[in-house]
mmCIF file with all atom_site columns, C-alpha atoms in Angstrom:
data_model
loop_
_atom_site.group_PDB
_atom_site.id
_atom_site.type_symbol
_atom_site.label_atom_id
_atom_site.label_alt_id
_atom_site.label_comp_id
_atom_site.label_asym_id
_atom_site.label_entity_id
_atom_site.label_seq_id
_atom_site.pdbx_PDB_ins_code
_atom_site.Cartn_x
_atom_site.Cartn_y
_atom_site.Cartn_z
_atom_site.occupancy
_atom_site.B_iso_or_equiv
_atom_site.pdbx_formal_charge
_atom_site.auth_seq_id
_atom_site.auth_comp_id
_atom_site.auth_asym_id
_atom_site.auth_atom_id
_atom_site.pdbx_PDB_model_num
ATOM 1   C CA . UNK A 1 1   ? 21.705 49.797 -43.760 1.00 46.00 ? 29  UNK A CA 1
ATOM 2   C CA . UNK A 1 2   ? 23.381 53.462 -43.477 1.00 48.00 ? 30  UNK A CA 1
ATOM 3   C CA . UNK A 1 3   ? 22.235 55.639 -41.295 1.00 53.00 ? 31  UNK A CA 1
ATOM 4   C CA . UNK A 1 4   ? 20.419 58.918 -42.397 1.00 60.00 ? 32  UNK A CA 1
ATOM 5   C CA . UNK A 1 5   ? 18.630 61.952 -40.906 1.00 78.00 ? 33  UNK A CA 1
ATOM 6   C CA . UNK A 1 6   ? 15.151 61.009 -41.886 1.00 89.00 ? 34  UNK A CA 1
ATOM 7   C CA . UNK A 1 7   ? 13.257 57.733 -40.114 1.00 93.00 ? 35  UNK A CA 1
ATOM 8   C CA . UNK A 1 8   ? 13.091 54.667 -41.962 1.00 95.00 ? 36  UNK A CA 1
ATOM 9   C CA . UNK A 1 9   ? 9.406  54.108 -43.021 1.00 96.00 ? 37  UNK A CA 1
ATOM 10  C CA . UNK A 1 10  ? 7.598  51.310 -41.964 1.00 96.00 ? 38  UNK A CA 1
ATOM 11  C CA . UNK A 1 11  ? 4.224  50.427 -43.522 1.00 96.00 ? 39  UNK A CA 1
ATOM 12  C CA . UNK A 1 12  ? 1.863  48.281 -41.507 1.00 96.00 ? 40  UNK A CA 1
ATOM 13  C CA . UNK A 1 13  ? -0.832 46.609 -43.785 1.00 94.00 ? 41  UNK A CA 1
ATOM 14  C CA . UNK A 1 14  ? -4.437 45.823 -42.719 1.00 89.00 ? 42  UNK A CA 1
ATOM 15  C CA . UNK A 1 15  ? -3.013 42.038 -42.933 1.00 88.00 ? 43  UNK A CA 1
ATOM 16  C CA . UNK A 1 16  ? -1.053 43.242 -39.605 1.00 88.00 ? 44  UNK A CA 1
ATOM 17  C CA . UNK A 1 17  ? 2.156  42.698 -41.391 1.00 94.00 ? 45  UNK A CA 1
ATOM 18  C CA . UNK A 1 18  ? 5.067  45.316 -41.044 1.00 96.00 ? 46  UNK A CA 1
ATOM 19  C CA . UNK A 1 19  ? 7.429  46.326 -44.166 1.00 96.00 ? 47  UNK A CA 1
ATOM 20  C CA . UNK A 1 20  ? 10.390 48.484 -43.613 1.00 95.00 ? 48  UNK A CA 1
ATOM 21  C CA . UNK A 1 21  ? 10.776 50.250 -46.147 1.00 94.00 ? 49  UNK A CA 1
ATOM 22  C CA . UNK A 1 22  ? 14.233 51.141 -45.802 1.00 93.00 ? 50  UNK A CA 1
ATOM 23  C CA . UNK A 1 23  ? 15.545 47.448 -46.389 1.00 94.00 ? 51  UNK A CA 1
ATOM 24  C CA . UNK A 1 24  ? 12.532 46.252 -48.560 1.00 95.00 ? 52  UNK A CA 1
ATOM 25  C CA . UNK A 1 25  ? 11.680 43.274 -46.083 1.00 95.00 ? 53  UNK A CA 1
ATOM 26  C CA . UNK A 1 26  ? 8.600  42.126 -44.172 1.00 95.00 ? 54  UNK A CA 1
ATOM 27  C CA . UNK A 1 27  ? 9.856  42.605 -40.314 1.00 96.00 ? 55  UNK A CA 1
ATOM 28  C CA . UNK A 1 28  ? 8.147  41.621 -37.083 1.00 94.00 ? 56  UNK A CA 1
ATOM 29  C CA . UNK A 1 29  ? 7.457  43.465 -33.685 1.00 94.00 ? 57  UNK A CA 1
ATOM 30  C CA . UNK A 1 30  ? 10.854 41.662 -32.596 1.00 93.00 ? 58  UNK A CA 1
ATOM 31  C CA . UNK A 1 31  ? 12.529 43.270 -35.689 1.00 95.00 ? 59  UNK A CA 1
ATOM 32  C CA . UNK A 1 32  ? 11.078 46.208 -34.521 1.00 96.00 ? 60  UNK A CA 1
ATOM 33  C CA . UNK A 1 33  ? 11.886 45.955 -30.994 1.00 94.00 ? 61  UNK A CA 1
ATOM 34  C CA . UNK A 1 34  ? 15.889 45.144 -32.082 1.00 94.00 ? 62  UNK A CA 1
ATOM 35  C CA . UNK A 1 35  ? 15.880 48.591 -34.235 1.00 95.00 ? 63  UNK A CA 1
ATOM 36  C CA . UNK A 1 36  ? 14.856 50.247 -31.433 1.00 94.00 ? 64  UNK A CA 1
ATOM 37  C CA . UNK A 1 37  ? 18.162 49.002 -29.332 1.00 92.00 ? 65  UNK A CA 1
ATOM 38  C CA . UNK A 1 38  ? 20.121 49.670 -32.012 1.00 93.00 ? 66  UNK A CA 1
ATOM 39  C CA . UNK A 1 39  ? 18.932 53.163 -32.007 1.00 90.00 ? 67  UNK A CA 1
ATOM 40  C CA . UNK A 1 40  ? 17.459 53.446 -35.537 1.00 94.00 ? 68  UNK A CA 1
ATOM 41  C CA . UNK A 1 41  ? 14.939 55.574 -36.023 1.00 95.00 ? 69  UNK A CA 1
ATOM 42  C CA . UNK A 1 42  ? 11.617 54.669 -37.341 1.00 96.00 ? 70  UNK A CA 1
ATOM 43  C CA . UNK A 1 43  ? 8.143  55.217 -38.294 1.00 97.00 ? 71  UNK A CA 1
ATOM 44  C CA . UNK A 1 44  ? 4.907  53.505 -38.340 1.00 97.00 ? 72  UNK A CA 1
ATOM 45  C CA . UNK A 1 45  ? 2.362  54.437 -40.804 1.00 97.00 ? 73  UNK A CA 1
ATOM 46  C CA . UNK A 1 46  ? -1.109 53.011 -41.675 1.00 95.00 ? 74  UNK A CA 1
ATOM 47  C CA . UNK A 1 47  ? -0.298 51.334 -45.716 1.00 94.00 ? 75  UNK A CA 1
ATOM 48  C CA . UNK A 1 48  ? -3.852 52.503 -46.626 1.00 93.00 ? 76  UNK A CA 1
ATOM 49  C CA . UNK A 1 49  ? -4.636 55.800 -44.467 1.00 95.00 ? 77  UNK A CA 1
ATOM 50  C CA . UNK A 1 50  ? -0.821 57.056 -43.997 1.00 95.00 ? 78  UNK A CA 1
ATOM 51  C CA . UNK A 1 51  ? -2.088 57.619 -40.151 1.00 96.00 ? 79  UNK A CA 1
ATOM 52  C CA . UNK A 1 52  ? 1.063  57.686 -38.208 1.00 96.00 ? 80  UNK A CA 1
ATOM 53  C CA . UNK A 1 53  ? 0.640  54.996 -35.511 1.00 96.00 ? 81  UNK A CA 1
ATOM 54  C CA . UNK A 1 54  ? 3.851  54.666 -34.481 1.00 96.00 ? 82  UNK A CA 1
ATOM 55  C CA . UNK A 1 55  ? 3.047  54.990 -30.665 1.00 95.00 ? 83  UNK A CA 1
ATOM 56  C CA . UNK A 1 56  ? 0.511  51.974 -30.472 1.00 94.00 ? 84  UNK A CA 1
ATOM 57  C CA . UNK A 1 57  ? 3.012  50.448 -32.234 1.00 95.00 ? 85  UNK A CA 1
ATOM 58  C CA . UNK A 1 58  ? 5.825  51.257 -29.736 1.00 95.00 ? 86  UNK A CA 1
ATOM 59  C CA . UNK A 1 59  ? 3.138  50.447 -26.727 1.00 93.00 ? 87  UNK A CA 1
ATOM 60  C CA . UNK A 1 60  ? 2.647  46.896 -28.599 1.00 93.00 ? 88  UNK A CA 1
ATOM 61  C CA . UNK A 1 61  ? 5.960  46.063 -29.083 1.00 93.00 ? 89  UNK A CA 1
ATOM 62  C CA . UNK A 1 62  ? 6.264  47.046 -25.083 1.00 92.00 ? 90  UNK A CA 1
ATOM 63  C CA . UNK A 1 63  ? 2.888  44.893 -24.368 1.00 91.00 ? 91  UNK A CA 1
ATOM 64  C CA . UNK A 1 64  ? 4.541  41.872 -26.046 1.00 90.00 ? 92  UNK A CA 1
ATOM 65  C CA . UNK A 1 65  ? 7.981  42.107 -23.917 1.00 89.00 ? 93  UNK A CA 1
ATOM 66  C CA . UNK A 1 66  ? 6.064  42.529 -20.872 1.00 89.00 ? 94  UNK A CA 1
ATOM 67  C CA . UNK A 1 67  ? 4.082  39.401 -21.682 1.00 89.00 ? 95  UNK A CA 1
ATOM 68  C CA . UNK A 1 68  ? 7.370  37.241 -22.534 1.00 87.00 ? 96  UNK A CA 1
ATOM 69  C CA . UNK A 1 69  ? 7.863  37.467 -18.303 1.00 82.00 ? 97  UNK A CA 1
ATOM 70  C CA . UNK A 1 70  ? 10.393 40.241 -19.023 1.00 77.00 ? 98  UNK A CA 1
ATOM 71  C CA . UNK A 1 71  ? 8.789  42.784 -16.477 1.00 84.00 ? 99  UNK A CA 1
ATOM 72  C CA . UNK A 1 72  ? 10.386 46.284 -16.622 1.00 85.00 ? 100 UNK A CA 1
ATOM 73  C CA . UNK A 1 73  ? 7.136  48.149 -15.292 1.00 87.00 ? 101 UNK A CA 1
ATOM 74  C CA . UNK A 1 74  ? 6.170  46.989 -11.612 1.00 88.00 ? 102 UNK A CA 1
ATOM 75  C CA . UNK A 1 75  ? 2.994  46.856 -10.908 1.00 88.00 ? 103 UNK A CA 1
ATOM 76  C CA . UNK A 1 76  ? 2.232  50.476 -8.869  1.00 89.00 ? 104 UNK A CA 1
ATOM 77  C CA . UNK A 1 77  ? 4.055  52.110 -11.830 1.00 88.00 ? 105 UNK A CA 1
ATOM 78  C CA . UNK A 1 78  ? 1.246  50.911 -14.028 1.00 88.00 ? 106 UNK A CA 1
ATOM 79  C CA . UNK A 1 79  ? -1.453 51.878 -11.573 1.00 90.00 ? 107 UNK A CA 1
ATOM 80  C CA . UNK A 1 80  ? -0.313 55.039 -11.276 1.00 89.00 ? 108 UNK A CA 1
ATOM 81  C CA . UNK A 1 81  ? 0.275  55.945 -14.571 1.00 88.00 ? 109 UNK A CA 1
ATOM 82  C CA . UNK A 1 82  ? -3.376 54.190 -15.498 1.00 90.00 ? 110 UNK A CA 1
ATOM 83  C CA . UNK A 1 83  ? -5.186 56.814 -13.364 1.00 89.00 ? 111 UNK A CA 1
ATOM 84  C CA . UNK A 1 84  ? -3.140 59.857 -14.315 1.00 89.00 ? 112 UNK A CA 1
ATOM 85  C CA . UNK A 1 85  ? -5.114 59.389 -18.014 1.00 90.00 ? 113 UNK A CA 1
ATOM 86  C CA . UNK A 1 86  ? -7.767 61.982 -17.738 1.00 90.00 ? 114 UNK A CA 1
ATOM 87  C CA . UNK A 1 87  ? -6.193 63.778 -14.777 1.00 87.00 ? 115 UNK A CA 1
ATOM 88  C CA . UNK A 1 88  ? -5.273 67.282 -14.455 1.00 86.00 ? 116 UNK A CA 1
ATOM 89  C CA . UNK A 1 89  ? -1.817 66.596 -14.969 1.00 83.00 ? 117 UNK A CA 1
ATOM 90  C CA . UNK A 1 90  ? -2.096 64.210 -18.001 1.00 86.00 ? 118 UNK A CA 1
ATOM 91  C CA . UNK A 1 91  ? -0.156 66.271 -20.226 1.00 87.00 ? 119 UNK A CA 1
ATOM 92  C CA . UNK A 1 92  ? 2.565  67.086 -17.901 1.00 88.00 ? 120 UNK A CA 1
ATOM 93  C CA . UNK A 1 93  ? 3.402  63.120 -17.371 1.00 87.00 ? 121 UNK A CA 1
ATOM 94  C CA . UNK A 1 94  ? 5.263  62.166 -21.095 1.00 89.00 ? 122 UNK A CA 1
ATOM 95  C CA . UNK A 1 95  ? 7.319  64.871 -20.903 1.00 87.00 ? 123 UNK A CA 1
ATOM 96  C CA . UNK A 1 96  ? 8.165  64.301 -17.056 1.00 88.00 ? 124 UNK A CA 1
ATOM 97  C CA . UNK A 1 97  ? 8.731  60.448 -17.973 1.00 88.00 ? 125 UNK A CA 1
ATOM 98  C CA . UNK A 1 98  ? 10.674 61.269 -21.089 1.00 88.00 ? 126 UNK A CA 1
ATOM 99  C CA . UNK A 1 99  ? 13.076 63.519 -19.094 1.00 87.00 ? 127 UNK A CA 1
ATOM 100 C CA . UNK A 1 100 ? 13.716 60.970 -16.338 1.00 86.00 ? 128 UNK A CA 1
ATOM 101 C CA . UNK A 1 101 ? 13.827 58.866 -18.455 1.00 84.00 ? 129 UNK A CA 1
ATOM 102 C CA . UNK A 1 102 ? 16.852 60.484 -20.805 1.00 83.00 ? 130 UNK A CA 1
ATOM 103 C CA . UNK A 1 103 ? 18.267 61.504 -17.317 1.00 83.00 ? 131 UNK A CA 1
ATOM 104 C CA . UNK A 1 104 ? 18.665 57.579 -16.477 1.00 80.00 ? 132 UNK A CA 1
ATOM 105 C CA . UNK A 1 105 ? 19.916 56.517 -19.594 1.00 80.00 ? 133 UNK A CA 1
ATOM 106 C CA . UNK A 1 106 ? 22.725 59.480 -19.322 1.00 78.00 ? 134 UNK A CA 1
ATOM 107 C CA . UNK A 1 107 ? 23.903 58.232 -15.889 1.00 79.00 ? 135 UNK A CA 1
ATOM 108 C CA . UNK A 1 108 ? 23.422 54.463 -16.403 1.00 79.00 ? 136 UNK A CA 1
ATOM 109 C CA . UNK A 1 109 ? 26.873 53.989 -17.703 1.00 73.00 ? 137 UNK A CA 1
ATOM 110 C CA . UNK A 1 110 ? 28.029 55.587 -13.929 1.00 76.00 ? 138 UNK A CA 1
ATOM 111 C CA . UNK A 1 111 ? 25.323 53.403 -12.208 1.00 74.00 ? 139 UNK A CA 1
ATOM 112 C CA . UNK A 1 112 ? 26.725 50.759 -13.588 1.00 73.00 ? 140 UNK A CA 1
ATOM 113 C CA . UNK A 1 113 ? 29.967 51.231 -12.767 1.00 75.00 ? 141 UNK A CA 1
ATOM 114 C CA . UNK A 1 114 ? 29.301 52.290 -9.031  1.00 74.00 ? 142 UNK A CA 1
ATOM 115 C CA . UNK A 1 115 ? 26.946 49.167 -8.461  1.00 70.00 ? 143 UNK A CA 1
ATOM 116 C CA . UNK A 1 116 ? 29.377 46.555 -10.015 1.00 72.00 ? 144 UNK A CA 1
ATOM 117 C CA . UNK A 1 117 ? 32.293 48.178 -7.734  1.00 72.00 ? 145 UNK A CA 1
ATOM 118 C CA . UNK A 1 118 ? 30.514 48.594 -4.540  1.00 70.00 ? 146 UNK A CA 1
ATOM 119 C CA . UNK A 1 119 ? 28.651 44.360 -4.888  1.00 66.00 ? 147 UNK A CA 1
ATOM 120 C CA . UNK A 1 120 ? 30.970 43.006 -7.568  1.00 63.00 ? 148 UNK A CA 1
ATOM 121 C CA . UNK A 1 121 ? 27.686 42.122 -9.296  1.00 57.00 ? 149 UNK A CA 1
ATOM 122 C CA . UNK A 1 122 ? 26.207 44.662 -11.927 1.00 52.00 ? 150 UNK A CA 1
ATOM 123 C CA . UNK A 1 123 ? 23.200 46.464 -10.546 1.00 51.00 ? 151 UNK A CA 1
ATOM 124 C CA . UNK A 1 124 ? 23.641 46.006 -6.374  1.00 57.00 ? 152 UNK A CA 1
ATOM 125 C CA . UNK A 1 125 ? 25.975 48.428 -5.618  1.00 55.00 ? 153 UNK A CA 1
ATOM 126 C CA . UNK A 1 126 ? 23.896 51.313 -4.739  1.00 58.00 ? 154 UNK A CA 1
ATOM 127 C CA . UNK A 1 127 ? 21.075 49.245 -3.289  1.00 61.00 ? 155 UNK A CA 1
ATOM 128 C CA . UNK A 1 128 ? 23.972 47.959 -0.663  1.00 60.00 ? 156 UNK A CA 1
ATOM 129 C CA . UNK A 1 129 ? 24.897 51.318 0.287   1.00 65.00 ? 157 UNK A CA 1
ATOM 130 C CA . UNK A 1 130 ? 21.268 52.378 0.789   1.00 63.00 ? 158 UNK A CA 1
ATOM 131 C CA . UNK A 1 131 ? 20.878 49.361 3.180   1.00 64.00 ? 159 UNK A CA 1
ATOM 132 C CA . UNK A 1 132 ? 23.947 50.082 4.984   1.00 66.00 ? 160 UNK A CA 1
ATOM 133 C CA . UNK A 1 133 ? 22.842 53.484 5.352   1.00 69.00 ? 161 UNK A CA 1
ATOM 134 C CA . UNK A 1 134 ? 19.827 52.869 6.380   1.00 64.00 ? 162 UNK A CA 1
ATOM 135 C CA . UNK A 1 135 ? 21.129 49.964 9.082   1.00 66.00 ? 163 UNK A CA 1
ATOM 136 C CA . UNK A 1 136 ? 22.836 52.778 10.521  1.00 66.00 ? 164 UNK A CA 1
ATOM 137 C CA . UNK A 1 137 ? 20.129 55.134 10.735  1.00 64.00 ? 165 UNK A CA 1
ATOM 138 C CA . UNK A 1 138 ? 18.293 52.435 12.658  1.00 58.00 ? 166 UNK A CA 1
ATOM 139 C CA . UNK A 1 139 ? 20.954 51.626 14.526  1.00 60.00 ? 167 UNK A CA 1
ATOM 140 C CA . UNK A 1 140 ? 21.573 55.140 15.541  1.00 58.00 ? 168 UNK A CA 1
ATOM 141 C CA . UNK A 1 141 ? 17.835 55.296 16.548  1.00 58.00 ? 169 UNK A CA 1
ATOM 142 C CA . UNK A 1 142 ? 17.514 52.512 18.845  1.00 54.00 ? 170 UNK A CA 1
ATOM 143 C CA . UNK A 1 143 ? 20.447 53.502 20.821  1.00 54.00 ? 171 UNK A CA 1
ATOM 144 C CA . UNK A 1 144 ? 18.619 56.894 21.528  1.00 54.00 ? 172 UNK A CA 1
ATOM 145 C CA . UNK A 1 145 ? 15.536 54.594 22.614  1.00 49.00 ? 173 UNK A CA 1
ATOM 146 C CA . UNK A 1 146 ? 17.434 52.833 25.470  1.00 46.00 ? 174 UNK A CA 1
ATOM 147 C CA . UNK A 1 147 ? 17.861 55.505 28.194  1.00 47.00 ? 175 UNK A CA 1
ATOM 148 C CA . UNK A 1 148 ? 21.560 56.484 28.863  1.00 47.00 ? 176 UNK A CA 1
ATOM 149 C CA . UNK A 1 149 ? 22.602 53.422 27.394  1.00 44.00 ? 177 UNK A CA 1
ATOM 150 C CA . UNK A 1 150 ? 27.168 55.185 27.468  1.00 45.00 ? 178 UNK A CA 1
ATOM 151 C CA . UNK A 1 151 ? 26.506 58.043 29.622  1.00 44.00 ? 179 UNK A CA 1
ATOM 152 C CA . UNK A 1 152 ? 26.280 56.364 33.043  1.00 44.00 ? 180 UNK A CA 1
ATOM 153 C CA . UNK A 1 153 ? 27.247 53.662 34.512  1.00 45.00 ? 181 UNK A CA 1
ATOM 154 C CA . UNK A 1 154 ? 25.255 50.881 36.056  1.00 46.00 ? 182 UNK A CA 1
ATOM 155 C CA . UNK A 1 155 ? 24.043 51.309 39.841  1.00 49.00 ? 183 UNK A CA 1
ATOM 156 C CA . UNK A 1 156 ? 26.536 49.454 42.185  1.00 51.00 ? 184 UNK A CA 1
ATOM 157 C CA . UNK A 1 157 ? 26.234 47.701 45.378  1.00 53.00 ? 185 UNK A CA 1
ATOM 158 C CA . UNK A 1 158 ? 27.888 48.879 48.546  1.00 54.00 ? 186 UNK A CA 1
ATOM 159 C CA . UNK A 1 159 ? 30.881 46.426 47.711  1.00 55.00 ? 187 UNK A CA 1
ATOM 160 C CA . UNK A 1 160 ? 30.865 47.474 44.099  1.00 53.00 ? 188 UNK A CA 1
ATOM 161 C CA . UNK A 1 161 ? 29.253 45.094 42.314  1.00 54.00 ? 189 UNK A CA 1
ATOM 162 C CA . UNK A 1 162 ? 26.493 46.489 40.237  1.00 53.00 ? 190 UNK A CA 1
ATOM 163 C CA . UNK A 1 163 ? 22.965 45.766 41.518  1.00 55.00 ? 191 UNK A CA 1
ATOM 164 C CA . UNK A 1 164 ? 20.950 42.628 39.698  1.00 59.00 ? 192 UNK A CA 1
ATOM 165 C CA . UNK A 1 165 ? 17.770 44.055 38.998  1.00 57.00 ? 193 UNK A CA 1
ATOM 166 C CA . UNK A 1 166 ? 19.941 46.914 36.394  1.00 57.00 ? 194 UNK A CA 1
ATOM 167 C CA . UNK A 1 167 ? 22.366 44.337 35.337  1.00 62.00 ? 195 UNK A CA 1
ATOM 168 C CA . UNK A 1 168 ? 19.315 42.206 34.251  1.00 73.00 ? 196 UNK A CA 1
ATOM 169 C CA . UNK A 1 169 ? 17.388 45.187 32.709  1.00 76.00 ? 197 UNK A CA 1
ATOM 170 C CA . UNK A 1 170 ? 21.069 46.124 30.705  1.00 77.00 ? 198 UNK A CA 1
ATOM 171 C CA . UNK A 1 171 ? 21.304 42.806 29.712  1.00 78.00 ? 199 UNK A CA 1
ATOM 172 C CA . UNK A 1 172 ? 18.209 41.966 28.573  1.00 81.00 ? 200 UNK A CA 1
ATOM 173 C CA . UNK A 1 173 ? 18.201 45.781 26.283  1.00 78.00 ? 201 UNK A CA 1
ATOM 174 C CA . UNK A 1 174 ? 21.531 44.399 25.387  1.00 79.00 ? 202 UNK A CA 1
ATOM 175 C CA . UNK A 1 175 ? 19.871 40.770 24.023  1.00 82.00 ? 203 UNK A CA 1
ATOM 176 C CA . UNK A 1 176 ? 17.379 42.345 22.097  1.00 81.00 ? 204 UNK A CA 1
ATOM 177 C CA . UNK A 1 177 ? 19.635 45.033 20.653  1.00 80.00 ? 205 UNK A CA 1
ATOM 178 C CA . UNK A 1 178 ? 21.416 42.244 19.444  1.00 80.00 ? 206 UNK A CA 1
ATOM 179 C CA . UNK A 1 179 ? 18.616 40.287 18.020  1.00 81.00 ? 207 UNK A CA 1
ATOM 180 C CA . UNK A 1 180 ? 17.289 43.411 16.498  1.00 78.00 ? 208 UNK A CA 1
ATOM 181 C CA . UNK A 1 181 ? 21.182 43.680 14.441  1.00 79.00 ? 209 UNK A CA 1
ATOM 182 C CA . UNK A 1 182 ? 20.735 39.863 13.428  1.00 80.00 ? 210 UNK A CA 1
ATOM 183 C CA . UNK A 1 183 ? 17.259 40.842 11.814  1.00 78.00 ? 211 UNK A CA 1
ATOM 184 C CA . UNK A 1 184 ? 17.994 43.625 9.829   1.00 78.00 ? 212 UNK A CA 1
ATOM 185 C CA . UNK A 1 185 ? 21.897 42.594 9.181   1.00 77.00 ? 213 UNK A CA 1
ATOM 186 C CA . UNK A 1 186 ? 19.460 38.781 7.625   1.00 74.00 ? 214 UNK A CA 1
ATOM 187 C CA . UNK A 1 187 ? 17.053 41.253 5.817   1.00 73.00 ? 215 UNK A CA 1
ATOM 188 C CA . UNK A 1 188 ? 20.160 42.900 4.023   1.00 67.00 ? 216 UNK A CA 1
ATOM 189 C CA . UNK A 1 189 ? 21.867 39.767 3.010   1.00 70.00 ? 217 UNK A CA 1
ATOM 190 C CA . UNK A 1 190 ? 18.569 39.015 1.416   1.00 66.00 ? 218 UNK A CA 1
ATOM 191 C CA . UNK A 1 191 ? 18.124 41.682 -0.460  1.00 59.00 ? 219 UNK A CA 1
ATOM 192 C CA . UNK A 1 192 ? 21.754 41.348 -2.068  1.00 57.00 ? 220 UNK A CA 1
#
C-alpha cells in the first residue's frame, strides 16, 4: 500500500468487524495494532453513523495487548491516571502524556544504545548506573554515621597497643559496614 497524506479509512460495522478501506480487506484489532507499528495512519469510523471512534478503538486494541500478559502500563500508572478523569487537571494530562511520550520515543534510539553499552544487555544500562550511583550515595552516608571513622586514630595503651574496648567497637562498625556492602552490592545484582 503507498503511503499518502490523508489516513486510511477504516469502517467498523455494527457486526464488530473492521474494513480498511485503503486495501479493501476485512482486518482485525491485530491488523490494526501492526499498522500502528508500522506507522500508518488511520481512522476509525462508525459504517452507519460516520462517528469517528478511533480512540476507543486505539484504547481496545491497547486493552487486548495488555490482556495477552504483555504489560506496558504498571499498575500505579493506571491508578493514577484513573483518578485524574474528572480532576482539575484532566485536560492538561493527554497533552502532558503525548509530549513525554514523543520525548521518549525521540531519545529511545540513545537509551538504547547507552543501556546495551553500559550492561551488554538492551535496556539495563542506565538502571546499573542509577544503582551504582545510588550504592555510593549510601555508602558515602554511612561513613558520615560512624563517628571519625579516618580522622583519628584508635586510643592506644601505654605500650602502644590500641585499647580493646575501641578495637572491639571499630571492629564490630567495621563488620556491619561490611554486611551492609554485601546487602545492597546482592540487591543490585538482582536487579540486573
Amino acid at each position: 500500500m503507498t503511503q499518502t497524506d490523508q489516513p486510511t479509512i477504516v469502517k467498523k460495522y455494527a457486526n464488530r468487524r473492521l474494513y480498511n478501506t485503503g486495501t479493501s480487506t476485512y482486518v482485525t484489532l491485530e491488523d490494526l495494532a501492526e499498522m500502528v507499528k508500522r506507522e500508518e495512519d488511520f481512522v476509525v469510523v462508525d459504517a452507519k453513523s460516520g462517528e469517528d471512534i478511533t480512540h476507543s478503538v486505539l484504547t481496545q486494541i491497547i486493552f487486548e495487548q495488555e490482556n495477552k500478559g504483555q504489560n506496558l502500563l504498571p499498575i500505579a500508572f493506571l491508578r493514577q491516571l484513573i483518578r485524574f478523569y474528572g480532576d482539575s487537571m484532566q485536560n492538561i494530562v493527554p497533552s502532558y502524556l503525548e509530549y513525554s511520550l514523543n520525548a521518549f520515543t525521540q531519545d529511545q534510539a540513545k537509551l538504547r544504545e547507552q543501556m546495551a553499552q553500559s550492561f551488554g544487555v538492551p535496556g539495563f544500562g542506565a538502571m546499573e548506573e542509577q544503582v551504582r550511583r545510588n550504592t555510593e550515595m549510601f555508602q558515602h552516608a554511612m561513613q558520615m554515621f560512624v563517628p571519625f571513622a579516618n580522622t583519628t586514630a584508635p586510643e592506644q595503651d601505654s605500650d602502644g597497643k590500641d585499647s580493646d574496648a575501641e578495637k572491639s567497637e571499630l571492629d564490630i562498625l567495621k563488620t556491619q559496614l561490611a554486611e551492609m556492602q554485601k546487602r545492597i552490592e546482592s540487591l543490585s545484582d538482582k536487579s540486573k
